[in-house]
Tab-separated table of C-alpha atoms in Angstrom:
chain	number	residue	atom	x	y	z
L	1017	UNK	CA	106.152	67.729	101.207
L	1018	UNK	CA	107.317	71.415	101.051
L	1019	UNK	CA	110.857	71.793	99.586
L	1020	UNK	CA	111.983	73.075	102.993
L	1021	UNK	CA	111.680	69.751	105.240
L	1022	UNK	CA	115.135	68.526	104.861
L	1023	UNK	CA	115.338	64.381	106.088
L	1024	UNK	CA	118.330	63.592	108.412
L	1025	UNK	CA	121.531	62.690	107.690
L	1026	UNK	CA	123.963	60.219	108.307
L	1027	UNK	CA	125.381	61.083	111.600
L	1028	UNK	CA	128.902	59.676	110.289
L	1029	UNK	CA	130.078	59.507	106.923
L	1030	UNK	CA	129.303	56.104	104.885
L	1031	UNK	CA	132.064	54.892	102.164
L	1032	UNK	CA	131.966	52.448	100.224
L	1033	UNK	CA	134.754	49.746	100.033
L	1034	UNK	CA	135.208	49.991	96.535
L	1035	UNK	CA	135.376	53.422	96.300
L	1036	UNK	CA	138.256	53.324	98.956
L	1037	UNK	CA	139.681	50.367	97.178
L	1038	UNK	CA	140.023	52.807	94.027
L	1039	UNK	CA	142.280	55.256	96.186
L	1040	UNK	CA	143.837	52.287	97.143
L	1041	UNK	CA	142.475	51.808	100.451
L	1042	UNK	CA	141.296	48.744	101.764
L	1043	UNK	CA	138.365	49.294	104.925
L	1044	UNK	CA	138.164	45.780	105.346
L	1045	UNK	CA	142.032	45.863	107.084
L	1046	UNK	CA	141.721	48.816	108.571
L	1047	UNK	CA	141.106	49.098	112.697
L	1048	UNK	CA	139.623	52.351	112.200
L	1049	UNK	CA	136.763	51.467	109.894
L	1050	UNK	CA	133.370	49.880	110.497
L	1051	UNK	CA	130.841	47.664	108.340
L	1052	UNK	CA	127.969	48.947	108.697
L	1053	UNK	CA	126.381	46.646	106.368
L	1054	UNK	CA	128.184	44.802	103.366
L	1055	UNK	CA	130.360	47.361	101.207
L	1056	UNK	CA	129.487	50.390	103.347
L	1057	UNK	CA	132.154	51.390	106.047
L	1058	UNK	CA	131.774	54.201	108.316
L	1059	UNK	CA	134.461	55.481	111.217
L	1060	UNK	CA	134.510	53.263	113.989
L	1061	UNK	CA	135.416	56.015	116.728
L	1062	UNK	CA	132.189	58.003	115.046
L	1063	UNK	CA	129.874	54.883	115.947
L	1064	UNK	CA	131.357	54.232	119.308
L	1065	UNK	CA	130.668	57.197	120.455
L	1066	UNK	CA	127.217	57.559	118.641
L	1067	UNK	CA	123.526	57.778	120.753
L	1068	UNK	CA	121.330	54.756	119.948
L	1069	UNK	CA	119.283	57.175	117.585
L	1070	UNK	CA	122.180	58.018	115.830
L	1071	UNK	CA	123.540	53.906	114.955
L	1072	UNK	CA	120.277	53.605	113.976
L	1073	UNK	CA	120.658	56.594	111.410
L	1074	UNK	CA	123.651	55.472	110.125
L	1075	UNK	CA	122.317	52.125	109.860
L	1076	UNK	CA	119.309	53.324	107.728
L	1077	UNK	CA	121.845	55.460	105.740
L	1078	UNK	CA	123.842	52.517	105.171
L	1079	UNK	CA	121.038	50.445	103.033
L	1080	UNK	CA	120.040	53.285	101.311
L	1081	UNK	CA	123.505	53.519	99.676
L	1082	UNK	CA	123.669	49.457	99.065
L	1083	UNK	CA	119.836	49.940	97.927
L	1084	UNK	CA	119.042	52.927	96.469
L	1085	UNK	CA	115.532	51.077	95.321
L	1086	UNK	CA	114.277	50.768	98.736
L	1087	UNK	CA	111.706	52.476	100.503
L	1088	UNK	CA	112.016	53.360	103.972
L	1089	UNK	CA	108.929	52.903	106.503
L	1090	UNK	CA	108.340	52.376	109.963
L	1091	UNK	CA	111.018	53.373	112.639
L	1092	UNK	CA	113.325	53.808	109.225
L	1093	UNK	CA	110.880	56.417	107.841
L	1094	UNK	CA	110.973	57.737	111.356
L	1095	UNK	CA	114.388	58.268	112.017
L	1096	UNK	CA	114.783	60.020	108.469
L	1097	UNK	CA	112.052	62.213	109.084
L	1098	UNK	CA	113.242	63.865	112.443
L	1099	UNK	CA	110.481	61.688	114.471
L	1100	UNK	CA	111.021	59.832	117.716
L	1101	UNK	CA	112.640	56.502	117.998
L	1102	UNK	CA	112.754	54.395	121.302
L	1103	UNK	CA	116.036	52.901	121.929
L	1104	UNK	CA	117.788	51.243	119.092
L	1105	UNK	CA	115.297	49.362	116.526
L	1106	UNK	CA	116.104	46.028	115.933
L	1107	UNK	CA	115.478	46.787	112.015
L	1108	UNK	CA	115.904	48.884	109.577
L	1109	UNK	CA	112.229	48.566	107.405
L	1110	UNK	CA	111.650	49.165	104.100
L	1111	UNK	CA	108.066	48.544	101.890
L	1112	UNK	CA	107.297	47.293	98.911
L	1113	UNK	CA	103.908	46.722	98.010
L	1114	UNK	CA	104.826	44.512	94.892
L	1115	UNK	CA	105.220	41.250	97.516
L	1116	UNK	CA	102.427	39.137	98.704
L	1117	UNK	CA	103.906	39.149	102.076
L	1118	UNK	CA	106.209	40.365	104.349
L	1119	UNK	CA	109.384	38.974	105.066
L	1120	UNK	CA	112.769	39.378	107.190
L	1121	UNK	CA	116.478	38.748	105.981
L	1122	UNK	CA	119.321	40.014	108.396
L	1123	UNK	CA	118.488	43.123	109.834
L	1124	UNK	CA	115.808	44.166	107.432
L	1125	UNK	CA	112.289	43.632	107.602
L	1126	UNK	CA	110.366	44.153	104.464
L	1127	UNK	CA	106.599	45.138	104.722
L	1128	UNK	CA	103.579	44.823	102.292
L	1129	UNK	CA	99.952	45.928	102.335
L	1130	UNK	CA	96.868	45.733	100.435
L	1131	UNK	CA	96.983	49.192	101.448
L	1132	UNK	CA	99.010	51.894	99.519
L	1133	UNK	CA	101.563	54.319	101.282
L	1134	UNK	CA	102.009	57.704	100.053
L	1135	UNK	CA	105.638	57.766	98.807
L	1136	UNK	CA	107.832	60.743	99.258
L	1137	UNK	CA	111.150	61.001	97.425
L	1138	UNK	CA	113.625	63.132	99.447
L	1139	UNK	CA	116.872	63.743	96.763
L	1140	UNK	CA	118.548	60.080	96.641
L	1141	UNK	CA	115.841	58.753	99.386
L	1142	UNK	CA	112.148	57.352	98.782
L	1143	UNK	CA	110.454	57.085	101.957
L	1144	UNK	CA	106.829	56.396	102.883
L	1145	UNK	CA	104.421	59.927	103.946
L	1146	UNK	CA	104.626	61.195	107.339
L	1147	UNK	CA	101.242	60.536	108.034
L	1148	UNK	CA	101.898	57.098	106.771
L	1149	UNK	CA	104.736	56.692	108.872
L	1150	UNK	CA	102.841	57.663	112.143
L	1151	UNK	CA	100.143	54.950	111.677
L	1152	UNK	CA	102.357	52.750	110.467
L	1153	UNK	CA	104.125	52.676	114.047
L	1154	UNK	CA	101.428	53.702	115.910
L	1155	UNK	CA	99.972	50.247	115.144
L	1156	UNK	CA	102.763	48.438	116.316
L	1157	UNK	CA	104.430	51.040	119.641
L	1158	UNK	CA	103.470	50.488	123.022
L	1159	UNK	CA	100.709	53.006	123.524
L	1160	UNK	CA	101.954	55.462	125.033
L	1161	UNK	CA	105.502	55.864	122.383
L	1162	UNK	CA	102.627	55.473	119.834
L	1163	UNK	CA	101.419	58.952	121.607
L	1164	UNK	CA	104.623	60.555	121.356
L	1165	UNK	CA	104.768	59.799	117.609
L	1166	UNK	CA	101.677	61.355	116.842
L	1167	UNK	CA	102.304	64.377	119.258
L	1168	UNK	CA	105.948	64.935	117.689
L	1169	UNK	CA	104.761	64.420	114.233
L	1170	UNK	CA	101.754	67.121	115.214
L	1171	UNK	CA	104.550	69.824	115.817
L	1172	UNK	CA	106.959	68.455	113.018
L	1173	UNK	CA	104.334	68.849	110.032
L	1174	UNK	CA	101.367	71.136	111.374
L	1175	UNK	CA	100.456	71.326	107.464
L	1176	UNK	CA	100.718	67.808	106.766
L	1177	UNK	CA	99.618	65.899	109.725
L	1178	UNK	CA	96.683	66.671	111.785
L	1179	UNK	CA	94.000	64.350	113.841
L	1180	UNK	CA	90.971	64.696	110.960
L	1181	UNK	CA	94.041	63.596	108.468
L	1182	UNK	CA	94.961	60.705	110.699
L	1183	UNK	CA	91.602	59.447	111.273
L	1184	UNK	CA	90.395	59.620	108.060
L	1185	UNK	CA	93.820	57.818	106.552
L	1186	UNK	CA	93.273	55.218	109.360
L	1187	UNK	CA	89.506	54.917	108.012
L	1188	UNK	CA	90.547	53.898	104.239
L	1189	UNK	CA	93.333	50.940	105.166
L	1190	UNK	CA	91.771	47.819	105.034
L	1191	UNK	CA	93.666	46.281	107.122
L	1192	UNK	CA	91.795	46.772	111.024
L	1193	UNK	CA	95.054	45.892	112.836
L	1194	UNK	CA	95.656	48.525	115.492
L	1195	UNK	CA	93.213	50.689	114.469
L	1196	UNK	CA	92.033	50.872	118.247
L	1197	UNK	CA	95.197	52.181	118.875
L	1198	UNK	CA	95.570	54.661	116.649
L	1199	UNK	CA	92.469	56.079	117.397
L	1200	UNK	CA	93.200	55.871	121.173
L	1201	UNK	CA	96.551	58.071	120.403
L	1202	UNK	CA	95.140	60.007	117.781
L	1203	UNK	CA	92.227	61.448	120.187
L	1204	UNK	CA	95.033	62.298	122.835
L	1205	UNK	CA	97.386	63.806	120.578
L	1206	UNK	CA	98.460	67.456	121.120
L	1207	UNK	CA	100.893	69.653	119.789
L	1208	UNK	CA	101.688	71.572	122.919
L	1209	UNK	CA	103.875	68.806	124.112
L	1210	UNK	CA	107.035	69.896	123.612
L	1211	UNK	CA	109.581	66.789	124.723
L	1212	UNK	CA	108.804	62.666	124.367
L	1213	UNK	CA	109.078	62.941	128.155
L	1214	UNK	CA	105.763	64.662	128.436
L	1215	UNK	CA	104.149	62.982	125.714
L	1216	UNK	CA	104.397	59.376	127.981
L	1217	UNK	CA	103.930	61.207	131.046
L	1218	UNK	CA	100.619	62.498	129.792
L	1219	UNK	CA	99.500	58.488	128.953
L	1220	UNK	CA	100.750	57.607	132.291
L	1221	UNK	CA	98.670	60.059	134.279
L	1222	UNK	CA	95.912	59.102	132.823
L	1223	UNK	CA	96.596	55.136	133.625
L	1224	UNK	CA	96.687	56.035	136.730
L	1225	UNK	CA	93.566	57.540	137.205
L	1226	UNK	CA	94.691	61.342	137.895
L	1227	UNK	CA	92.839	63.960	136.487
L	1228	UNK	CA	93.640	65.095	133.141
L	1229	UNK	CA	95.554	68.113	133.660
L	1230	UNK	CA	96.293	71.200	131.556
L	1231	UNK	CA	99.347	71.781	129.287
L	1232	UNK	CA	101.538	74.373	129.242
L	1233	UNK	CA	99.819	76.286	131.947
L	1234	UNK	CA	100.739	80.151	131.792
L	1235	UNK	CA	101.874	81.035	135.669
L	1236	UNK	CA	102.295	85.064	135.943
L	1237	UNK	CA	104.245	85.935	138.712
L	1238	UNK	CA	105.599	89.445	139.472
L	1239	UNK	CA	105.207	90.200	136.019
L	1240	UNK	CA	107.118	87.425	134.968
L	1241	UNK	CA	105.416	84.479	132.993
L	1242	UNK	CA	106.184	80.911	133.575
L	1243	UNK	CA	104.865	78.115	131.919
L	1244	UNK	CA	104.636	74.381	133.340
L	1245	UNK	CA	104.324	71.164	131.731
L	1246	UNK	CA	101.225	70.205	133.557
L	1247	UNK	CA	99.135	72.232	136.372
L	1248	UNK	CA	95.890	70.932	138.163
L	1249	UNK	CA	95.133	74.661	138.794
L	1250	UNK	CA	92.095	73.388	141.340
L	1251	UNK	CA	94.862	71.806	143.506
L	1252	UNK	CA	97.781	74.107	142.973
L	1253	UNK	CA	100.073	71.667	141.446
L	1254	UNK	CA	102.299	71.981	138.683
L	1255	UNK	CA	104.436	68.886	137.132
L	1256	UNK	CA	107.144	69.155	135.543
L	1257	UNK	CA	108.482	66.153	133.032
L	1258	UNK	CA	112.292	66.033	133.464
L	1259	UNK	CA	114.752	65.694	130.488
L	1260	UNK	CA	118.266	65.880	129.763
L	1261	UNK	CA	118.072	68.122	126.393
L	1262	UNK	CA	116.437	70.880	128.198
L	1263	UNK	CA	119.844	71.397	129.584
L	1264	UNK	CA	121.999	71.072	126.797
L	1265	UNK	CA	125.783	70.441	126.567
L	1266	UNK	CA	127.416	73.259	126.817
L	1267	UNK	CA	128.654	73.552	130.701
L	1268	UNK	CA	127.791	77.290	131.202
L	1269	UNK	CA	124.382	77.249	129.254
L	1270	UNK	CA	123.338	74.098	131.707
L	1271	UNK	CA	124.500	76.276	134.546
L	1272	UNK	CA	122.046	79.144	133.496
L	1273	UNK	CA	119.281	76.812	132.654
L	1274	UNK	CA	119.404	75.044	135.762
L	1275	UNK	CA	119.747	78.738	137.676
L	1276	UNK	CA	116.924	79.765	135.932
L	1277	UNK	CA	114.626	76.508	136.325
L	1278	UNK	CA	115.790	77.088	140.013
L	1279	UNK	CA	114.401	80.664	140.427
L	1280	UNK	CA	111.266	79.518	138.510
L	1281	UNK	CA	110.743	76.903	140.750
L	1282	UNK	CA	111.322	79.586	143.986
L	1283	UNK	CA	108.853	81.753	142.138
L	1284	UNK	CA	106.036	79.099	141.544
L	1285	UNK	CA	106.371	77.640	145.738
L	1286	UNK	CA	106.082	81.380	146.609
L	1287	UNK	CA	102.620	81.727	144.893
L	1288	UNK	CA	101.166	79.235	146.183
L	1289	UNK	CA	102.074	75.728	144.063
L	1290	UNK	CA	103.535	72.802	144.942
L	1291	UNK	CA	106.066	71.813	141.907
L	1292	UNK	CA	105.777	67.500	141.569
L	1293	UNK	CA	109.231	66.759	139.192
L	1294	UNK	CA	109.879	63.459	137.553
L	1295	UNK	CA	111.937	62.184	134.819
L	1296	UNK	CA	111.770	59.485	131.717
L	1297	UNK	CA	112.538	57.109	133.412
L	1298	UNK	CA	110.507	57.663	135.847
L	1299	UNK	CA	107.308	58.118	134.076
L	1300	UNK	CA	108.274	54.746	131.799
L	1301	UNK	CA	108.387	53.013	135.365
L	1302	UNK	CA	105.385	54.695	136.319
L	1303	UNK	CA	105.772	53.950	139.823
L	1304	UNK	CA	107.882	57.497	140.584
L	1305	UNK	CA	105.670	59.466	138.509
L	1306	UNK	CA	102.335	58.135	140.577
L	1307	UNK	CA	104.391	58.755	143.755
L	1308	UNK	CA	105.829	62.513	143.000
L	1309	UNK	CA	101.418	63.512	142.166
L	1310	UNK	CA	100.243	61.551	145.367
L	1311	UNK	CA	103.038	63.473	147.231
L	1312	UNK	CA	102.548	67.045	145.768
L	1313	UNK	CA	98.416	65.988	146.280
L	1314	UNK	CA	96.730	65.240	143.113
L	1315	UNK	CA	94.001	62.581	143.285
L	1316	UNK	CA	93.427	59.737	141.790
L	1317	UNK	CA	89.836	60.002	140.700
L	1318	UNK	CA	89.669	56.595	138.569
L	1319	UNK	CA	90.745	53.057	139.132
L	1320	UNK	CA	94.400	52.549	137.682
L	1321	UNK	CA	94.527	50.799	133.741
L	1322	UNK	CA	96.730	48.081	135.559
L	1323	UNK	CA	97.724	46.311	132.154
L	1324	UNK	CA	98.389	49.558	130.727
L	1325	UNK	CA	100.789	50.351	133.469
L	1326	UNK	CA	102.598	46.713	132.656
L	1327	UNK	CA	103.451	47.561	129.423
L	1328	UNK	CA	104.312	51.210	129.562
L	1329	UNK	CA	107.880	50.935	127.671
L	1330	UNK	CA	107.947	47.086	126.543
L	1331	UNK	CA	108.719	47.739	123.440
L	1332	UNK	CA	110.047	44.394	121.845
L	1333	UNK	CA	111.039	46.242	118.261
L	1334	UNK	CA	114.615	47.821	120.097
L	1335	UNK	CA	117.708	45.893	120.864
L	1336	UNK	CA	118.450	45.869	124.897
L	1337	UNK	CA	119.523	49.251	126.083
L	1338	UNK	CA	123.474	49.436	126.177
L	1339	UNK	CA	125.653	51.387	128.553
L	1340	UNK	CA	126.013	55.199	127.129
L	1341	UNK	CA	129.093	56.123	125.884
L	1342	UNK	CA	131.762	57.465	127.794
């Protein structure tokens, strides 16, 4: 991988008990510390207040100082390399190919293969390819997160990760598990979709039998140009996959964002379209994304992929979603 791609970090900082222990601290008494696993403490406050993504990072982090031998893979190799994650993984998964089988102790899951990974070694951290890392979970993700892998990992590593690449990687494993799924995701995959949000939404629209629609539509409009999610130009409809981040944190740049997404939605009603909105949670559910298309007056032009629609975000490899933090 180019020198450039830098892995995440630990979102708080790890120490280890007997290094504290030499400046005569002791974690293990201390209110203020957390185990994060055995010997590695990080600040309790700092996890409390932590996204799911983020304990998960920390978590990773956290076995990579008590094993500095292991090799990170799946939703581990994900969450190092900047890719999504879904809630908060149950594990943190390493491989080594040395075992006849995989096992699980604890938290950790430990995979083998008869077929190799690509191993990248990142400073301290050794960590399976990216491309390796998207079939990896591919194979296991509910279709469409399997999607938004391949679609994030598209944008992440243009040089490293492309369809061809995947499909010809997915061609040499042995080992036929998923591969119907990967290719399913693979052939969908595109780069223009810019949020995890729109990456679902596009599997969604199609399980519902809506036409496919374009991405990132240019709209020019009194000589300004708008783009929108997804546009079914023949219809005049654009739809537009909600998400927090596009609003950021600071107070004042939400305010202009949401003035401006407010003018651009003004703009795009006065030529002519008819704006359908929806958000995650929405399009996960499936049911509000179906009924903000039928109301804006796309057509369903197929018969709906019912058990697709079932299973849109079961995704048994994450702990039960917790209350945010306040």
């Amino acid at each position: 991988m180019p020198p450039s791609i830098e892995l995440a970090p630990s979102p708080s900082p790890l120490i280890h008990a007997r290094d504290a222990r030499e400046a005569g601290v002791h974690l293990e008494l201390s209110d203020a510390a957390l185990r994060v696993r055995k010997g590695v403490y990080t600040s309790r406050a700092r996890w409390e207040e932590a996204a799911e993504w983020e304990r998960y990072l920390i978590r990773v982090h956290a076995l990579a100082q008590a094993r500095p031998d292991a090799v990170f893979s799946h939703e581990s190799a994900a969450a190092l390399w900047g890719l999504p994650l879904f809630g908060h993984p149950r594990d943190v998964h390493v491989f080594d190919a040395r075992r006849s089988r995989s096992l699980r102790y604890g938290d950790v899951t430990v995979h083998t293969s008869e077929d190799e990974r690509l191993l990248v070694e990142h400073g301290r951290l050794r960590i399976t390819s990216p491309d390796d890392t998207v079939l990896d979970l591919v194979r296991c993700l509910p279709a469409a997160f399997g999607l938004a892998v391949v679609d994030a990992a598209l944008r992440a590593f243009p040089d490293a990760v492309t369809p061809d690449g995947l499909r010809a990687l997915s061609a040499q494993r042995r080992n036929m598990r998923g591969r119907a799924r990967i290719h399913w995701a693979v052939d969908r995959a595109d780069a223009r979709a810019e949020s995890v949000g729109e990456s679902v939404s596009r599997a969604v629209i199609e399980w519902w039998g809506f036409p496919e629609p374009q991405l990132q539509h240019a709209h020019v409009i009194d000589g300004r140009t708008y783009r929108s999610d997804f546009a079914w130009p023949y219809v005049r409809v654009v739809g537009e996959s909600d998400g927090w981040e596009k609003y950021g944190t600071a107070m004042d740049d939400a305010r202009r964002v949401v003035k401006a997404e407010k003018r651009r939605e003004n703009d795009l009603r006065r030529d002519g379209w008819t704006v359908a909105r929806w958000d995650f949670a929405e399009a996960v559910r499936g049911i509000g994304l179906r009924d903000a298309l039928l109301a804006a007056g796309v057509p369903q032009v197929n018969r709906p992929q019912t058990a697709r629609l079932h299973a849109i975000g079961r995704n048994a490899r994450s702990l039960p979603a917790t209350p945010p933090p306040r």
